[in-house]
Structures are given as structure tokens and as C-alpha cells.
Short mmCIF file of C-alpha atoms and ligand atoms in Angstrom, two decimals:
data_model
loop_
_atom_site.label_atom_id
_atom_site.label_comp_id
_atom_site.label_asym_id
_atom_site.label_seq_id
_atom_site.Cartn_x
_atom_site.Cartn_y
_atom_site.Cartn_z
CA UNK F 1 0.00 0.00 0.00
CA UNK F 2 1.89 2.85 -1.35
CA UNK F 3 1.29 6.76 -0.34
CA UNK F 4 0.39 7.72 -3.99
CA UNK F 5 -2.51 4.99 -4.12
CA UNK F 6 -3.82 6.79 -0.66
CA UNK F 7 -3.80 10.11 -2.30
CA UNK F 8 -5.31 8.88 -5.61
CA UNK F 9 -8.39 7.04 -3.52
CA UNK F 10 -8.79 10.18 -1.53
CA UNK F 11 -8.35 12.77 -4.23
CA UNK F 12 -10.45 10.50 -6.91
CA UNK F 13 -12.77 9.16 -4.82
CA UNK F 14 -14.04 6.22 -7.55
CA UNK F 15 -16.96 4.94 -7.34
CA UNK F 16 -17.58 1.21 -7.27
CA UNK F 17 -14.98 -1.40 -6.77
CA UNK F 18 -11.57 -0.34 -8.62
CA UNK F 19 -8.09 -1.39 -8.68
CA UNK F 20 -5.34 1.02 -8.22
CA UNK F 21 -1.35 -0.03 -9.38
CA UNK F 22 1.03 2.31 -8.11
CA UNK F 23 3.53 2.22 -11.49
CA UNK F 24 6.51 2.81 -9.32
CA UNK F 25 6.53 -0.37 -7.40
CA UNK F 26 6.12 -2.66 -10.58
CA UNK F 27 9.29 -0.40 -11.87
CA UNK F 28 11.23 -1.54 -8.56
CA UNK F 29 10.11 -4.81 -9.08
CA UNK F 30 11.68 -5.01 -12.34
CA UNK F 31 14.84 -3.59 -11.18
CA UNK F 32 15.22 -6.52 -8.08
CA UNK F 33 14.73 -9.19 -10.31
CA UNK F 34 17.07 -7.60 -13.14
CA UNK F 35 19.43 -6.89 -9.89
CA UNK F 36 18.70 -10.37 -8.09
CA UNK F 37 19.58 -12.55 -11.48
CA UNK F 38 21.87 -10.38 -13.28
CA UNK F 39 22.83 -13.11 -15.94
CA UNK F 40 19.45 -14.04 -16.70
CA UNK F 41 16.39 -12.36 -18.84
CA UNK F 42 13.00 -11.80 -17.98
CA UNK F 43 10.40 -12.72 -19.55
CA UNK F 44 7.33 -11.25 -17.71
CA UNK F 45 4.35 -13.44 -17.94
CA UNK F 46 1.70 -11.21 -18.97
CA UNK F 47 -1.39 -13.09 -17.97
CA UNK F 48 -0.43 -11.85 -14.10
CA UNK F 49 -1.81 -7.82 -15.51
CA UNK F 50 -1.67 -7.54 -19.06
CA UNK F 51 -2.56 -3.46 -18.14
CA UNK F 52 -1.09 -1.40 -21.56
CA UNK F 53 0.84 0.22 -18.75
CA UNK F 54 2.40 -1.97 -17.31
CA UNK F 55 3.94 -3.64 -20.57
CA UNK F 56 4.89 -0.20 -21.75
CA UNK F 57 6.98 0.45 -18.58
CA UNK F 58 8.78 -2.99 -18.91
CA UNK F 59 8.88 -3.44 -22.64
CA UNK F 60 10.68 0.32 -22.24
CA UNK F 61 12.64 -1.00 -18.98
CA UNK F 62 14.86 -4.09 -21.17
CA UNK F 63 11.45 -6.99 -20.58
CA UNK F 64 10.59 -9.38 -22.27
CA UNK F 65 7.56 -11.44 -22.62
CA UNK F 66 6.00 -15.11 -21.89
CA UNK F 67 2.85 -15.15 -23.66
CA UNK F 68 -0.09 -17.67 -23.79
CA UNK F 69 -2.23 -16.24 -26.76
CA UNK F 70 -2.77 -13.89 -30.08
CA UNK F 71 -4.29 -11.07 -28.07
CA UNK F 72 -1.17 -11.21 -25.98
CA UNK F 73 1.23 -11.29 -28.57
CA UNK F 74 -0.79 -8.26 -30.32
CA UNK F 75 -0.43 -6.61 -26.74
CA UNK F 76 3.33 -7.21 -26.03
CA UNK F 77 3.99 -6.39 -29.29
CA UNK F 78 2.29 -2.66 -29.10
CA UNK F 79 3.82 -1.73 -25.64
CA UNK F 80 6.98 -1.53 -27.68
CA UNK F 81 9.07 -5.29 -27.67
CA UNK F 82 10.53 -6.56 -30.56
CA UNK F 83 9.04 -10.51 -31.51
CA UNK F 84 12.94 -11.79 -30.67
CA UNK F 85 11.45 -10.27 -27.21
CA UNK F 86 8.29 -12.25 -26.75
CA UNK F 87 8.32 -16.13 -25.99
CA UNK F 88 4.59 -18.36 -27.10
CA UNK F 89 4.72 -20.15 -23.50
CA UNK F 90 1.48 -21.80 -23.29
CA UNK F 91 1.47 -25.30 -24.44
CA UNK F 92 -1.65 -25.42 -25.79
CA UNK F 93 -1.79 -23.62 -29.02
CA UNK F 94 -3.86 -23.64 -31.78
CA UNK F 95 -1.79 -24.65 -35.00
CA UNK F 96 -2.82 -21.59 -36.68
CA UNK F 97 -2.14 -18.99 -33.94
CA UNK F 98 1.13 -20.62 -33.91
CA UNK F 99 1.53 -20.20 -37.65
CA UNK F 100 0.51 -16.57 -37.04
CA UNK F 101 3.05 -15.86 -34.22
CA UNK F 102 5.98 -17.16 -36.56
CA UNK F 103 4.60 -14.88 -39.36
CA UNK F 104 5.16 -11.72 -37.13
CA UNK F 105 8.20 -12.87 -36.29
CA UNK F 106 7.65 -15.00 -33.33
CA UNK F 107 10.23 -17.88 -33.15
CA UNK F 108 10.34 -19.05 -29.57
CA UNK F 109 7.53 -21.97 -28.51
CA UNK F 110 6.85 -24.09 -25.87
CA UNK F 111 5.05 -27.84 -26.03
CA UNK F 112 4.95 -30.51 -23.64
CA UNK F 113 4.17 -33.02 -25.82
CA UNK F 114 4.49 -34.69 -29.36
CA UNK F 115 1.26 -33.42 -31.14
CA UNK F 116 2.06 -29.95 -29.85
CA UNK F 117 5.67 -30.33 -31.44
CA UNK F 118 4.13 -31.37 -34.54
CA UNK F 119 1.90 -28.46 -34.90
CA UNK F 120 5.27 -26.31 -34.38
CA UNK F 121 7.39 -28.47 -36.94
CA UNK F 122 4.30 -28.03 -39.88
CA UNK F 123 4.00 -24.26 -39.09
CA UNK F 124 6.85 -23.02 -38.14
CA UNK F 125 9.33 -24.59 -39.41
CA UNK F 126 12.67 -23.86 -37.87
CA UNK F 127 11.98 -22.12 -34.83
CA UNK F 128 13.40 -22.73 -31.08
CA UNK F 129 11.28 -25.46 -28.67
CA UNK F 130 11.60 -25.59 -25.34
CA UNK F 131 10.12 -28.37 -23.41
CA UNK F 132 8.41 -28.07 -20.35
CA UNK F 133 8.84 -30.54 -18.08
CA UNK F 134 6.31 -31.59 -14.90
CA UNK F 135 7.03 -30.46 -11.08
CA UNK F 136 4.81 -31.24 -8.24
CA UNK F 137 4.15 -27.80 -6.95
CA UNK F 138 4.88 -29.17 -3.93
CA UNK F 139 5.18 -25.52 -1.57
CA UNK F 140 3.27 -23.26 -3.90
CA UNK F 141 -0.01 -21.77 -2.66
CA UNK F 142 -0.92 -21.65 -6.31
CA UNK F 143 0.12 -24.99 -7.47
CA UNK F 144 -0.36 -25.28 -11.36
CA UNK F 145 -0.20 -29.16 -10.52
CA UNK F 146 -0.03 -32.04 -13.48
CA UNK F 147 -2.18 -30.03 -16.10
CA UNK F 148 1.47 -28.53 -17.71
CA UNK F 149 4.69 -30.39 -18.52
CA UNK F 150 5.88 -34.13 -19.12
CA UNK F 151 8.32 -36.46 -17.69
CA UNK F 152 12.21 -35.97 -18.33
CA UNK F 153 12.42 -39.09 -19.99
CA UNK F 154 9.30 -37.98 -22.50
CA UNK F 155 11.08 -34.76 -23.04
CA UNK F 156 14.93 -35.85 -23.86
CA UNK F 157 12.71 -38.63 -26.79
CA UNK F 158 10.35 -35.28 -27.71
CA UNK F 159 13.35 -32.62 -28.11
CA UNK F 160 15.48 -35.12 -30.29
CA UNK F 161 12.54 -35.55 -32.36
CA UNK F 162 12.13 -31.45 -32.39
CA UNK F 163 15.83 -31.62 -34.26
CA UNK F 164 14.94 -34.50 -36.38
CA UNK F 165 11.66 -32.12 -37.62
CA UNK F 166 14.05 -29.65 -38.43
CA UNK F 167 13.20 -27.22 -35.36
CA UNK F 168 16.36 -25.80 -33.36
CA UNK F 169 15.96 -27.67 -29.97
CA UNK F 170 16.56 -24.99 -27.56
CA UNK F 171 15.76 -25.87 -23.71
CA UNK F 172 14.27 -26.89 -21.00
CA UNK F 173 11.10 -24.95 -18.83
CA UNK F 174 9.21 -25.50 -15.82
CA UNK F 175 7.50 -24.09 -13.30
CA UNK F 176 7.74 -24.54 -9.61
CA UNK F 177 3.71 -23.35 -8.71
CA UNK F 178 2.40 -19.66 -8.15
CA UNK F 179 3.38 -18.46 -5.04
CA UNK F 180 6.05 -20.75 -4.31
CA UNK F 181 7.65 -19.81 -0.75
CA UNK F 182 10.62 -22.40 -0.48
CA UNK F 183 13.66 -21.19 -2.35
CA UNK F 184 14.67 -24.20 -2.68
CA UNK F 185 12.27 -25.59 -4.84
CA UNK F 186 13.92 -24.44 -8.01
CA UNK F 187 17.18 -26.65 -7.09
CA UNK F 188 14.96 -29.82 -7.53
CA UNK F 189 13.89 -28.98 -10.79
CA UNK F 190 17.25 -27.64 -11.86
CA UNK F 191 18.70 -30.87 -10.79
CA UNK F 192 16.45 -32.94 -13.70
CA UNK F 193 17.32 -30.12 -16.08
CA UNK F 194 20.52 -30.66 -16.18
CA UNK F 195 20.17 -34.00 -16.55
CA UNK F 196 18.44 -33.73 -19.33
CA UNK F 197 21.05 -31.78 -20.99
CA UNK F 198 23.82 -34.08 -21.08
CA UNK F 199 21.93 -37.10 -21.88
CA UNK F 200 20.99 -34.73 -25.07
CA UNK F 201 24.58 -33.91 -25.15
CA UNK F 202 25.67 -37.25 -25.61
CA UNK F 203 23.08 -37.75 -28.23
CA UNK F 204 24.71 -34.77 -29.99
CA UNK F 205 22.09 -32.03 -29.06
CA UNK F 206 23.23 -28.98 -27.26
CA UNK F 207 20.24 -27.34 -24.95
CA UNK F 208 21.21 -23.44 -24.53
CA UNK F 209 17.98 -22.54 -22.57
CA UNK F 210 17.03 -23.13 -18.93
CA UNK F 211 13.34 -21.47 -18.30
CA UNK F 212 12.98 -21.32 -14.55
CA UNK F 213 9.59 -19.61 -14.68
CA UNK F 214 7.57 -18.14 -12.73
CA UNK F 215 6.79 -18.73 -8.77
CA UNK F 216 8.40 -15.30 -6.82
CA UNK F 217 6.06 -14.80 -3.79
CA UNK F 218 3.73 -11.56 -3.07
CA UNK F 219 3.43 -10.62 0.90
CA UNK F 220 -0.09 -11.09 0.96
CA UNK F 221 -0.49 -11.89 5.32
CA UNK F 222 3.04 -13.65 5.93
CA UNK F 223 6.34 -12.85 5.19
CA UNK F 224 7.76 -14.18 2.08
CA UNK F 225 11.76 -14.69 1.12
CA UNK F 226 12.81 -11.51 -0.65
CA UNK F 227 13.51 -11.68 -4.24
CA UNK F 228 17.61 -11.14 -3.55
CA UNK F 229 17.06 -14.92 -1.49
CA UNK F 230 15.95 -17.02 -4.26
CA UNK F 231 18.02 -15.62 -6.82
CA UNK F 232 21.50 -16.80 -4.80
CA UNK F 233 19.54 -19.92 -4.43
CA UNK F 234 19.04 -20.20 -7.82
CA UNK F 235 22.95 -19.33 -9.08
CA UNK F 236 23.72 -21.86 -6.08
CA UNK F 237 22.00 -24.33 -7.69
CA UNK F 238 22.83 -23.15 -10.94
CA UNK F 239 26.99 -23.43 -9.85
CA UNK F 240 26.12 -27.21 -8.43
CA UNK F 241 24.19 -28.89 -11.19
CA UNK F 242 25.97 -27.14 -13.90
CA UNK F 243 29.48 -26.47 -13.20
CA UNK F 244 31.27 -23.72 -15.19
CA UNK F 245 29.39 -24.50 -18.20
CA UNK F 246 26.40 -22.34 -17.45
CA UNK F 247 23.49 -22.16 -19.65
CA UNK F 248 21.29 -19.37 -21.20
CA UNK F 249 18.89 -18.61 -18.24
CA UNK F 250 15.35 -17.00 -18.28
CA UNK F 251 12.84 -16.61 -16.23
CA UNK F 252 8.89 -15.65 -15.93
CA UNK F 253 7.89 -14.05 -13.20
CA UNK F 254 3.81 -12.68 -12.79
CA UNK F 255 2.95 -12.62 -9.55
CA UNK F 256 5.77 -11.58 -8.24
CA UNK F 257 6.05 -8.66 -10.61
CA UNK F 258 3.10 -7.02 -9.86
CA UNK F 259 0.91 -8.23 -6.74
CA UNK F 260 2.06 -5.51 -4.24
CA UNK F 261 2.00 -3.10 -7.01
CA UNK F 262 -2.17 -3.31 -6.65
CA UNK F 263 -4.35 -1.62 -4.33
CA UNK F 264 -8.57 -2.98 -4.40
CA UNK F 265 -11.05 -0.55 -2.88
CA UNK F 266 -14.42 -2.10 -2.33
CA UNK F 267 -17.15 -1.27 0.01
CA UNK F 268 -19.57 -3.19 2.43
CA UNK F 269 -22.67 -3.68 0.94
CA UNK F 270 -24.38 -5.90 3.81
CA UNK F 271 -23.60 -7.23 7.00
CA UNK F 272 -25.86 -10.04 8.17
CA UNK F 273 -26.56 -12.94 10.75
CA UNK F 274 -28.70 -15.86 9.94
CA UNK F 275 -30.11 -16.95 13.04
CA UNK F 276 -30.31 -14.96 16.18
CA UNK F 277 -27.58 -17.19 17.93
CA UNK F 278 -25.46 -17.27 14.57
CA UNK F 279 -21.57 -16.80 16.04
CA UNK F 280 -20.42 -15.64 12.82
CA UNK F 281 -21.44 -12.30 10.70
CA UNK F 282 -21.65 -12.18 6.99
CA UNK F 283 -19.96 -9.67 5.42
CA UNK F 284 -20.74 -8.50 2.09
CA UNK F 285 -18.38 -6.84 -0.03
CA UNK F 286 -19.10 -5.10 -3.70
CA UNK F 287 -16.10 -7.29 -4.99
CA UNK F 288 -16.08 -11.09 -4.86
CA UNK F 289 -15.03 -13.88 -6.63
CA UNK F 290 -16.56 -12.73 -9.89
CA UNK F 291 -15.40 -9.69 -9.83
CA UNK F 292 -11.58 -10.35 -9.99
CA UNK F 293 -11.11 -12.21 -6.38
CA UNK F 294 -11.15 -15.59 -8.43
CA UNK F 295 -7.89 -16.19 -6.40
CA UNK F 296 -9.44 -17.03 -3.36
CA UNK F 297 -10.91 -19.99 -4.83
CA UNK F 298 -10.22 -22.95 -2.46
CA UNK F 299 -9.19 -20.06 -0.29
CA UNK F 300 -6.04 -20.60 -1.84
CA UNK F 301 -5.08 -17.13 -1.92
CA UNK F 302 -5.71 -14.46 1.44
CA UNK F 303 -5.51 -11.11 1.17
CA UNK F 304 -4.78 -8.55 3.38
CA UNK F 305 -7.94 -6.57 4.01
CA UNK F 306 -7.45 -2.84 5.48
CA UNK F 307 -10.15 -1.32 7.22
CA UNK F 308 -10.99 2.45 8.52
CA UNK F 309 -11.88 0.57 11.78
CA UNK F 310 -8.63 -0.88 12.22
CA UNK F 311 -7.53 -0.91 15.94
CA UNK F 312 -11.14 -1.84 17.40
CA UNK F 313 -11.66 -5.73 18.61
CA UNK F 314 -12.06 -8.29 15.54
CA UNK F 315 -14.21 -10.92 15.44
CA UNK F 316 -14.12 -13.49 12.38
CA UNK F 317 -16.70 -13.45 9.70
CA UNK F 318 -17.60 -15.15 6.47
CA UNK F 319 -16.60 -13.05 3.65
CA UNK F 320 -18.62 -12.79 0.58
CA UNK F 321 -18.73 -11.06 -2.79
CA UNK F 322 -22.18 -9.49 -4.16
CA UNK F 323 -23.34 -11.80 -6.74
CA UNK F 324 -26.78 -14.21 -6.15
CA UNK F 325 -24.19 -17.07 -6.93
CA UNK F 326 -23.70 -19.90 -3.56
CA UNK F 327 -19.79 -19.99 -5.24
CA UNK F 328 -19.23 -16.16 -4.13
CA UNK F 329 -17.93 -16.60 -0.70
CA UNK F 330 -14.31 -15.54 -0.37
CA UNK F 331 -12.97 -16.88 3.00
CA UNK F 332 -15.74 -19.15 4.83
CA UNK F 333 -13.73 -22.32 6.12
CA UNK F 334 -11.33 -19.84 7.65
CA UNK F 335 -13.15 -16.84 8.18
CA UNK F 336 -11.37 -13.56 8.15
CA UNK F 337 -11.15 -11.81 11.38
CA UNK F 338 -12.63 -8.13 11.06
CA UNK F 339 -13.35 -5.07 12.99
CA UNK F 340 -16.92 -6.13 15.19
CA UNK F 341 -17.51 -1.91 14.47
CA UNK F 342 -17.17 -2.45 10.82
CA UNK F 343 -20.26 -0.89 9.39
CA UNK F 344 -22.11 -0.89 6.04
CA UNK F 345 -20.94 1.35 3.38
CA UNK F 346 -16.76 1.32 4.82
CA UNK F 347 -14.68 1.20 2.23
CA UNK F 348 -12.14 -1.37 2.60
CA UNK F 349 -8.53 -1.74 0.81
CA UNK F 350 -7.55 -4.89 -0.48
CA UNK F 351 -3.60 -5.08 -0.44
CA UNK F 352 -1.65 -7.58 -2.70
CA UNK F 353 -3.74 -7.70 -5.52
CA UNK F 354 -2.31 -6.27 -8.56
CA UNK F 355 -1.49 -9.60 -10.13
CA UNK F 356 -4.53 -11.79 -11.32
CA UNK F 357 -7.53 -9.27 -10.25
CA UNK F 358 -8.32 -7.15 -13.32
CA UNK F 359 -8.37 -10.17 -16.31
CA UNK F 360 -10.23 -12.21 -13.73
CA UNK F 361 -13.24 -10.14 -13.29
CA UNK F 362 -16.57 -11.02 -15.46
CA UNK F 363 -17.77 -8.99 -18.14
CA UNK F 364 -20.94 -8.55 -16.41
CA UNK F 365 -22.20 -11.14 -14.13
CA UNK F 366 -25.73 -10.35 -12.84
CA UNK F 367 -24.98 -6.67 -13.95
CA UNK F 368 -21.85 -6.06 -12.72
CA UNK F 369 -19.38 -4.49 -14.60
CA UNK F 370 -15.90 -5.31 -15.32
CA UNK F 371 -13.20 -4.13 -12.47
CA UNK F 372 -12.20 -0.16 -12.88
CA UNK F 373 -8.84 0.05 -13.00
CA UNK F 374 -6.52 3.22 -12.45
CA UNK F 375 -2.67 3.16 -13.12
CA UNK F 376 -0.97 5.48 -11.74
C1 PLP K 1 1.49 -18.02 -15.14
C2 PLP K 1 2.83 -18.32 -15.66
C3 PLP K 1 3.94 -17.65 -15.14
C4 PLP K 1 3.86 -16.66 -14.00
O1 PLP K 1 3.81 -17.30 -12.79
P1 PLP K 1 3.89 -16.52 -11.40
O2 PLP K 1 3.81 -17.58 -10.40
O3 PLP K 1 2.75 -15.56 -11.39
O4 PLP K 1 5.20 -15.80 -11.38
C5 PLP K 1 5.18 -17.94 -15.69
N1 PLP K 1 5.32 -18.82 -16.69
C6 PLP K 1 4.27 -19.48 -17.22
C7 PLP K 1 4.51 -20.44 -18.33
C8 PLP K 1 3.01 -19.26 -16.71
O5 PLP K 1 1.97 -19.92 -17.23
#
């Protein structure tokens, strides 16, 4: 929560629930990842706030991009980077968005598996393939689980086919889950990597490219390792599993890029009990799951929620967005402890939520409209 979003929120006075990004923090952010990994590039993955500001301040800062889509190409591309800048991450593409993506110039892909690579090879031919390969997630709050990746074994057969199709076989990805609080978990997967890359290397295929990724933390409620941490975790690992013959490095971060960078307002719409003896209040918010909290799903993700009560006695309560939808509850099995003076119509500040907010929201579920956003 940054001085300048205070003074915009006061000054401004929106109406509605909005989202505020203070420009300077995602500029700092830049600078201690650039600082953190000096050897490596990043690649910011643009799905955490795709926000024409935002990619105009790092495309003009030295970023590049990790991409999923045509309308994300087409964005990175107008905030200023060059195609050599902009990497076609996801690994599910449709063969003739890839064939587009190589025609503008495009010539970085990711696949996880053969029929993927195949699209590549008939579209585009030539171009680098990395492979991602699987990781359990196993300390991320945001694990992106089994649905991305394949074993090593599938991906040493699938990147000496990539040469044999004529495509330049060009690395390795993974990713160690969203919000991934052990520094450590990165070693594990670096470990594999390079295993990959001399088996391949005794086959006669040089790897260049390591992609570690996203994963960097947010302080939502708990401390996280700062940035500095995991990258001399990272060249530690880097040093150990691949002596002094280190390769290209990138990595993707989203999250970690832009979550403090966000301010939510949103105001109290209801607060209710449903029996007489019920222990716990609902609160109702004018934001909720639908409208760009789709993060606390599972109550995976939990914000920190400022209040202008702040200081009087808390009591939990259920928290709940303001759609006529059973799935809008934000924090129920672990209700969120809140000011007992809290009264409708408060305006309350939602820290931490820059990254995976605004793209989230619904165009206009039961009437609602899309999350305002101001950057700043
Ligand atoms: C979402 C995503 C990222 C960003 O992950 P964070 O945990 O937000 O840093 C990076 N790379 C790929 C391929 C992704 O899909």
C-alpha cells in the first residue's frame, strides 16, 4: 500500500470497486529481479496484468515477454518489444495462432508433448522449442499441478525428435507453482534439467535454454523470502548442477512482478446474521469472486484486508462477494477476522492484488461491470 494509491483514492474518490497499481513499485520490481539474477532475462508473464501500462513500462525497462495467446502477442507487441522479445509459453496452441506468431516474427515456442511439437514443426518450421517438463508444486499456494509439462524421460525422446523435424531444440522450462515460498524448490527442478542436458549432449544435441519460470512470492499476510534470497539460491543451484558450463537462463515471473503493485477498494454492501444465535457475521463486499477475487478460490489465496476501523476488537466473519451465486464466498472455512464496528458502506482496501484481479473479473455477471482500474 503505497502513499500515492492513498492520495489517488482520496483525491479521486471512484466509485464502485476499482483497482489502483502504483507504477513505481512494478518499476522496482523489475529492477530486483534484473538486480537479483543479473545473468538471466526476464520474460514477464503477462497473464499476471496484461494493463497497456504496465507492458509499456517494462517493454521500455529491457522486458521481455512469456505469452499464452494472439491477443497477448498483439499486446506485447504494441507496448513496444521486438518478436525476438516475446516467448509463445502456453502449451496449448492452436496450429494456426502458432503459424501466425511465426509470421510476425515470433520464433520461440513451448510444447509438452508430441502433437504440440508437430503443430510447431508443420508451421513453423525452424523455430526454437523448449520443453516443459512436470514439477509437483509441492510448496506453492498456487500450485499449477499435473495439467502442464511431461516427464524428463518424454522430453529428452520429444526434443530429439524437435531436431529431427528440423526445429532448433533450444531448452528446458518448468514451473515450480504460483506463489512458491521455499527457495529451494527451483534446485529440484534444476537438478532434472541438467540432466536432461547431457543425456541430449551425448546424443549430440546442445540445450542453450534453462526457463525457470515463474513462482516469486507476493506478501499477501506472511512474510515471504525476498527476491535477492531465491536468486543466490538459484545461481547456487545453478553453480552445483551445472558447473562452469552455465546455460542461457530465463525466467517468468507474474505474480511476483506485480501483486504488491495493486491496491482494491471495495465497500460493504451488507452485513448479516442468519439466526439470532449465529456466532459468525456475513460480510458482504461489492467485490467477490466474480469480480476479480477468483484467487481465493479454495481459499487458496488471502488477502490482506485494510479497514478504517482498524484498531477496534475483531471478530471473524464469512466473507462474501455481491453476486446471487452460492460460489461467491471468499474466505468461509477460515473466516477472516474483522473489525466487530465495521459498518455498512466502509470502504475497505484490499492489499496484494495487482497480479490476477483485473483479467479475472466477469464482463458482467448479474450486472456487474468489469473491475475499474486506475494506473498510476
Ligand atoms: C502463469 C505463468 C507464469 C507466471 O507465474 P507466477 O507464479 O505468477 O510468477 C510464468 N510462466 C508461465 C509459463 C506461466 O503460465
Amino acid at each position: 500500500m503505497t502513499d500515492r494509491i492513498r492520495e489517488f483514492l482520496s483525491a479521486r474518490q471512484p466509485e464502485g470497486p476499482c483497482l489502483v497499481v502504483d507504477l513505481d513499485v512494478v518499476r522496482d520490481n523489475y529492477t530486483t529481479f534484473a538486480n537479483a539474477l543479473p545473468d538471466t532475462r526476464v520474460f514477464y508473464a503477462v497473464k499476471a496484468n496484461p494493463a497497456p501500462q504496465v507492458l509499456s513500462l517494462l517493454a521500455d525497462m529491457g522486458s521481455c515477454f512469456d505469452t499464452a495467446s494472439m491477443p497477448e502477442i498483439e499486446m506485447a507487441l504494441a507496448a513496444g518489444a521486438t518478436p525476438d522479445r516475446i516467448s509463445f509459453g502456453n502449451t496449448i496452441k492452436k496450429e494456426r495462432d502458432i503459424e501466425r506468431a511465426w509470421g510476425m516474427g515470433v520464433s520461440l515456442f513451448a510444447f509438452d508433448s508430441e502433437a504440440e511439437l508437430e503443430k510447431i514443426a508443420r508451421v513453423a518450421p525452424g523455430a526454437k522449442v523448449f520443453c516443459r517438463i512436470l514439477c509437483d508444486g509441492e510448496g506453492a499456494e498456487w500450485p499449477l499441478s499435473r495439467k502442464f509439462g511431461c516427464v524428463p524421460d518424454m522430453a529428452i525422446e520429444l526434443l530429439e525428435r524437435a531436431w529431427r523435424l528440423g526445429l532448433k531444440p533450444h531448452g528446458i522450462s518448468f514451473h515450480v507453482g504460483s506463489q512458491q515460498k521455499n527457495v529451494h524448490a527451483y534446485d529440484d527442478a534444476l537438478a532434472i534439467v541438467a540432466r536432461i542436458f547431457r543425456t541430449l549432449a551425448e546424443r549430440g544435441i546442445e540445450l542453450k535454454m534453462v526457463n525457470m519460470g515463474g513462482g516469486f512470492p507476493t506478501r499477501y499476510l506472511r512474510d515471504v523470502p525476498a527476491v535477492k534470497t531465491y536468486g543466490e539460491a538459484i545461481h547456487t543451484s545453478l553453480m552445483n548442477h551445472f558447473g562452469n558450463r552455465l546455460p542461457e537462463t530465463i525466467i517468468e515471473p507474474g505474480r511476483g512482478m506485480v501483486g504488491n503493485a495493486g491496491v482494491l477498494q471495495a465497500e460493504v454492501v451488507l452485513i448479516a446474521k442468519k439466526s439470532a444465535e449465529d456466532r459468525l457475521r456475513w460480510v458482504y463486499l461489492d467485490i467477490g469472486k466474480f469480480g476479480g477475487l477468483a484467487e481465493t478460490m479454495d481459499e487458496a489465496i488471502r488477502y490482506p484486508i485494510e479497514t478504517p476501523r482498524d484498531g477496534d476488537a475483531l471478530e471473524p466473519c464469512i466473507l462474501a462477494g455481491p453476486t446471487c451465486d452460492s460460489a461467491d464466498v471468499l474466505y468461509e472455512k477460515n473466516p477472516y477476522p474483522l473489525p466487530i464496528s465495521l459498518e455498512i458502506g466502509d470502504k475497505v482496501l484490499i492489499a496484494a492484488t495487482g497480479a490476477y484481479t483485473s483479467t479475472y473479473s466477469a464482463v458482467a455477471f448479474n450486472g456487474f461491470p468489469p473491475l475499474q482500474q486506475f494506473y498510476i
